[in-house]
Every structure is written in structure tokens, then in C-alpha cells.
Amino acid sequence: QLQLVESGGGLVQPGGSLRLSCAASGFTLDYYAIGWFRQAPGKEREGVSCISSGDINYADSVKGRFTISRDNAKKTVYLQMNSLKPEDTAVYYCAAGPYGSRCYHDQYDFWGQGTQVTVSS
């Protein structure tokens, strides 16, 4: 059974850093596109960063601050978030989709339960 479990969220001050992890089970990680998405209250779910084979995409709002990486041996995808801003506050989800999927949430079939990230002083 395919499963994704996020961890690493929490409360951080503006300018701080967090690293989110997405642990995958039940499937071979490198055969899928993996994306990080977020949803703030009252807002639509948006793509933050996605990785599929050698292709990596970032939302303009996080370029230069966030870095996505994957460790296929550990079946884990990471999102390193630096220089966090209050507007980064959201529930962050990881998701798996068909190989080659772009960073649009409707292309992803399997979702984790989400982890809350709150950026506040």
C-alpha cells in the first residue's frame, strides 16, 4: 500500500529554517514525481516544489529559499526551507504522481496527511 508520511513542521521565527521530510513506503520512489504543496487557511493548495527524475521546479515565491532533494535509498524526499516568512505559514503536504508530472496538485494521486508550518514571532 502506497503511503507518504510528512514530518518536520513546527513553529519558527521569521528568518528561521525548517527541514520537512516525506517518507515513502509501498512504492519505488524514483519511478514517481514527488511534490511538496501547501495550503493556507482560505487559500487554494499551491505547488511549492516538485521533483521528477532530473527536473526540479519551484514556485516563484520560494526560489532561492527552499531546496528539494530526494534520497531514493532512504525513500525520503526533503524540503529545506530557509529565510522563512510569515506568508510561508501553511499546512505542507507531499504527494506522489506519475513520472514526469509538473507541479500542479491535480496531477498527483497520493497524498500524505500534511504537517503544519507556522512562521511567527
PDB file of C-alpha atoms in Angstrom:
ATOM      1  CA  GLN A   1       0.000   0.000   0.000  1.00  0.00           C
ATOM      2  CA  LEU A   2       1.444   3.320  -1.081  1.00  0.00           C
ATOM      3  CA  GLN A   3       1.924   5.674   1.859  1.00  0.00           C
ATOM      4  CA  LEU A   4       3.506   9.092   2.389  1.00  0.00           C
ATOM      5  CA  VAL A   5       4.248  10.496   5.838  1.00  0.00           C
ATOM      6  CA  GLU A   6       5.418  14.063   6.363  1.00  0.00           C
ATOM      7  CA  SER A   7       7.362  15.306   9.360  1.00  0.00           C
ATOM      8  CA  GLY A   8       9.453  18.274  10.438  1.00  0.00           C
ATOM      9  CA  GLY A   9       6.863  21.018  10.668  1.00  0.00           C
ATOM     10  CA  GLY A  10       6.597  23.377  13.597  1.00  0.00           C
ATOM     11  CA  LEU A  11       6.738  26.945  14.812  1.00  0.00           C
ATOM     12  CA  VAL A  12       9.676  29.057  13.694  1.00  0.00           C
ATOM     13  CA  GLN A  13      10.502  32.751  13.812  1.00  0.00           C
ATOM     14  CA  PRO A  14      10.782  34.795  10.617  1.00  0.00           C
ATOM     15  CA  GLY A  15      14.161  34.257   9.032  1.00  0.00           C
ATOM     16  CA  GLY A  16      14.458  30.793  10.524  1.00  0.00           C
ATOM     17  CA  SER A  17      14.759  27.400   8.872  1.00  0.00           C
ATOM     18  CA  LEU A  18      12.974  24.061   8.865  1.00  0.00           C
ATOM     19  CA  ARG A  19      13.525  20.825   7.008  1.00  0.00           C
ATOM     20  CA  LEU A  20      10.490  18.796   6.076  1.00  0.00           C
ATOM     21  CA  SER A  21      10.751  15.094   5.340  1.00  0.00           C
ATOM     22  CA  CYS A  22       8.429  12.894   3.334  1.00  0.00           C
ATOM     23  CA  ALA A  23       8.917   9.189   3.971  1.00  0.00           C
ATOM     24  CA  ALA A  24       7.510   6.932   1.270  1.00  0.00           C
ATOM     25  CA  SER A  25       6.528   3.280   1.543  1.00  0.00           C
ATOM     26  CA  GLY A  26       4.843   0.762  -0.707  1.00  0.00           C
ATOM     27  CA  PHE A  27       6.345   2.007  -3.958  1.00  0.00           C
ATOM     28  CA  THR A  28       9.645   2.757  -5.679  1.00  0.00           C
ATOM     29  CA  LEU A  29      10.364   6.423  -5.169  1.00  0.00           C
ATOM     30  CA  ASP A  30      12.360   7.046  -8.329  1.00  0.00           C
ATOM     31  CA  TYR A  31       9.502   5.874 -10.566  1.00  0.00           C
ATOM     32  CA  TYR A  32       7.307   8.753  -9.453  1.00  0.00           C
ATOM     33  CA  ALA A  33       7.206  12.512  -9.397  1.00  0.00           C
ATOM     34  CA  ILE A  34       7.153  13.824  -5.836  1.00  0.00           C
ATOM     35  CA  GLY A  35       5.835  17.238  -4.968  1.00  0.00           C
ATOM     36  CA  TRP A  36       5.566  19.495  -1.968  1.00  0.00           C
ATOM     37  CA  PHE A  37       2.372  21.529  -1.815  1.00  0.00           C
ATOM     38  CA  ARG A  38       0.962  23.880   0.782  1.00  0.00           C
ATOM     39  CA  GLN A  39      -2.403  25.244   1.749  1.00  0.00           C
ATOM     40  CA  ALA A  40      -3.020  28.236   3.953  1.00  0.00           C
ATOM     41  CA  PRO A  41      -6.437  28.940   5.514  1.00  0.00           C
ATOM     42  CA  GLY A  42      -8.821  30.332   2.941  1.00  0.00           C
ATOM     43  CA  LYS A  43      -6.407  29.772   0.078  1.00  0.00           C
ATOM     44  CA  GLU A  44      -6.085  27.199  -2.651  1.00  0.00           C
ATOM     45  CA  ARG A  45      -3.494  24.457  -2.485  1.00  0.00           C
ATOM     46  CA  GLU A  46      -0.368  25.525  -4.342  1.00  0.00           C
ATOM     47  CA  GLY A  47       2.705  23.759  -5.614  1.00  0.00           C
ATOM     48  CA  VAL A  48       5.861  24.661  -3.717  1.00  0.00           C
ATOM     49  CA  SER A  49       8.436  22.385  -5.309  1.00  0.00           C
ATOM     50  CA  CYS A  50       8.354  19.205  -7.334  1.00  0.00           C
ATOM     51  CA  ILE A  51      10.968  16.716  -8.477  1.00  0.00           C
ATOM     52  CA  SER A  52      10.800  14.080 -11.177  1.00  0.00           C
ATOM     53  CA  SER A  53      13.965  12.459 -12.457  1.00  0.00           C
ATOM     54  CA  GLY A  54      16.312  15.368 -13.123  1.00  0.00           C
ATOM     55  CA  ASP A  55      13.600  18.004 -13.335  1.00  0.00           C
ATOM     56  CA  ILE A  56      13.062  20.294 -10.367  1.00  0.00           C
ATOM     57  CA  ASN A  57      10.552  23.110 -10.170  1.00  0.00           C
ATOM     58  CA  TYR A  58       9.994  25.806  -7.573  1.00  0.00           C
ATOM     59  CA  ALA A  59       7.232  28.311  -7.064  1.00  0.00           C
ATOM     60  CA  ASP A  60       8.495  31.852  -7.657  1.00  0.00           C
ATOM     61  CA  SER A  61       7.689  32.733  -4.062  1.00  0.00           C
ATOM     62  CA  VAL A  62      10.204  30.203  -2.692  1.00  0.00           C
ATOM     63  CA  LYS A  63      13.009  30.288  -5.272  1.00  0.00           C
ATOM     64  CA  GLY A  64      16.359  30.864  -3.628  1.00  0.00           C
ATOM     65  CA  ARG A  65      14.995  29.983  -0.182  1.00  0.00           C
ATOM     66  CA  PHE A  66      13.702  26.409  -0.479  1.00  0.00           C
ATOM     67  CA  THR A  67      15.541  23.340  -1.757  1.00  0.00           C
ATOM     68  CA  ILE A  68      14.005  19.989  -2.615  1.00  0.00           C
ATOM     69  CA  SER A  69      16.054  16.811  -2.578  1.00  0.00           C
ATOM     70  CA  ARG A  70      15.468  13.091  -2.591  1.00  0.00           C
ATOM     71  CA  ASP A  71      17.263  10.075  -1.181  1.00  0.00           C
ATOM     72  CA  ASN A  72      15.994   7.075  -3.123  1.00  0.00           C
ATOM     73  CA  ALA A  73      17.824   4.622  -0.868  1.00  0.00           C
ATOM     74  CA  LYS A  74      16.036   6.030   2.186  1.00  0.00           C
ATOM     75  CA  LYS A  75      12.818   6.514   0.186  1.00  0.00           C
ATOM     76  CA  THR A  76      12.608  10.047   1.517  1.00  0.00           C
ATOM     77  CA  VAL A  77      12.124  13.449  -0.081  1.00  0.00           C
ATOM     78  CA  TYR A  78      13.188  16.567   1.779  1.00  0.00           C
ATOM     79  CA  LEU A  79      12.249  20.221   1.618  1.00  0.00           C
ATOM     80  CA  GLN A  80      14.833  22.510   3.171  1.00  0.00           C
ATOM     81  CA  MET A  81      13.207  25.836   3.937  1.00  0.00           C
ATOM     82  CA  ASN A  82      15.404  28.823   4.771  1.00  0.00           C
ATOM     83  CA  SER A  83      14.679  32.511   5.342  1.00  0.00           C
ATOM     84  CA  LEU A  84      11.117  31.670   6.266  1.00  0.00           C
ATOM     85  CA  LYS A  85       8.489  34.367   6.085  1.00  0.00           C
ATOM     86  CA  PRO A  86       5.086  34.669   7.784  1.00  0.00           C
ATOM     87  CA  GLU A  87       3.458  34.120   4.385  1.00  0.00           C
ATOM     88  CA  ASP A  88       5.016  30.641   4.283  1.00  0.00           C
ATOM     89  CA  THR A  89       2.638  29.620   7.078  1.00  0.00           C
ATOM     90  CA  ALA A  90       0.511  26.725   5.831  1.00  0.00           C
ATOM     91  CA  VAL A  91      -0.063  23.013   6.031  1.00  0.00           C
ATOM     92  CA  TYR A  92       2.567  21.364   3.856  1.00  0.00           C
ATOM     93  CA  TYR A  93       1.779  18.154   2.012  1.00  0.00           C
ATOM     94  CA  CYS A  94       3.902  15.805  -0.008  1.00  0.00           C
ATOM     95  CA  ALA A  95       2.343  13.913  -2.869  1.00  0.00           C
ATOM     96  CA  ALA A  96       3.270  11.323  -5.481  1.00  0.00           C
ATOM     97  CA  GLY A  97       2.213  11.418  -9.092  1.00  0.00           C
ATOM     98  CA  PRO A  98       3.043   9.871 -12.451  1.00  0.00           C
ATOM     99  CA  TYR A  99       6.656  10.173 -13.565  1.00  0.00           C
ATOM    100  CA  GLY A 100       7.099  13.497 -15.356  1.00  0.00           C
ATOM    101  CA  SER A 101       4.209  15.264 -13.649  1.00  0.00           C
ATOM    102  CA  ARG A 102       4.548  19.012 -13.327  1.00  0.00           C
ATOM    103  CA  CYS A 103       3.887  20.899 -10.119  1.00  0.00           C
ATOM    104  CA  TYR A 104       0.088  21.058 -10.309  1.00  0.00           C
ATOM    105  CA  HIS A 105      -1.788  19.406  -7.480  1.00  0.00           C
ATOM    106  CA  ASP A 106      -4.414  17.836  -9.754  1.00  0.00           C
ATOM    107  CA  GLN A 107      -1.700  15.700 -11.366  1.00  0.00           C
ATOM    108  CA  TYR A 108      -0.847  13.981  -8.086  1.00  0.00           C
ATOM    109  CA  ASP A 109      -2.717  10.906  -6.912  1.00  0.00           C
ATOM    110  CA  PHE A 110      -1.325  10.027  -3.499  1.00  0.00           C
ATOM    111  CA  TRP A 111      -1.083  12.420  -0.575  1.00  0.00           C
ATOM    112  CA  GLY A 112       0.325  12.491   2.916  1.00  0.00           C
ATOM    113  CA  GLN A 113      -1.583  13.808   5.911  1.00  0.00           C
ATOM    114  CA  GLY A 114       0.258  17.131   5.997  1.00  0.00           C
ATOM    115  CA  THR A 115       2.447  18.919   8.517  1.00  0.00           C
ATOM    116  CA  GLN A 116       1.825  22.398   9.900  1.00  0.00           C
ATOM    117  CA  VAL A 117       4.424  25.102   9.396  1.00  0.00           C
ATOM    118  CA  THR A 118       3.891  28.342  11.301  1.00  0.00           C
ATOM    119  CA  VAL A 119       6.211  31.305  10.859  1.00  0.00           C
ATOM    120  CA  SER A 120       5.621  33.875  13.545  1.00  0.00           C
ATOM    121  CA  SER A 121       7.453  35.986  16.066  1.00  0.00           C
TER     122      SER A 121
END
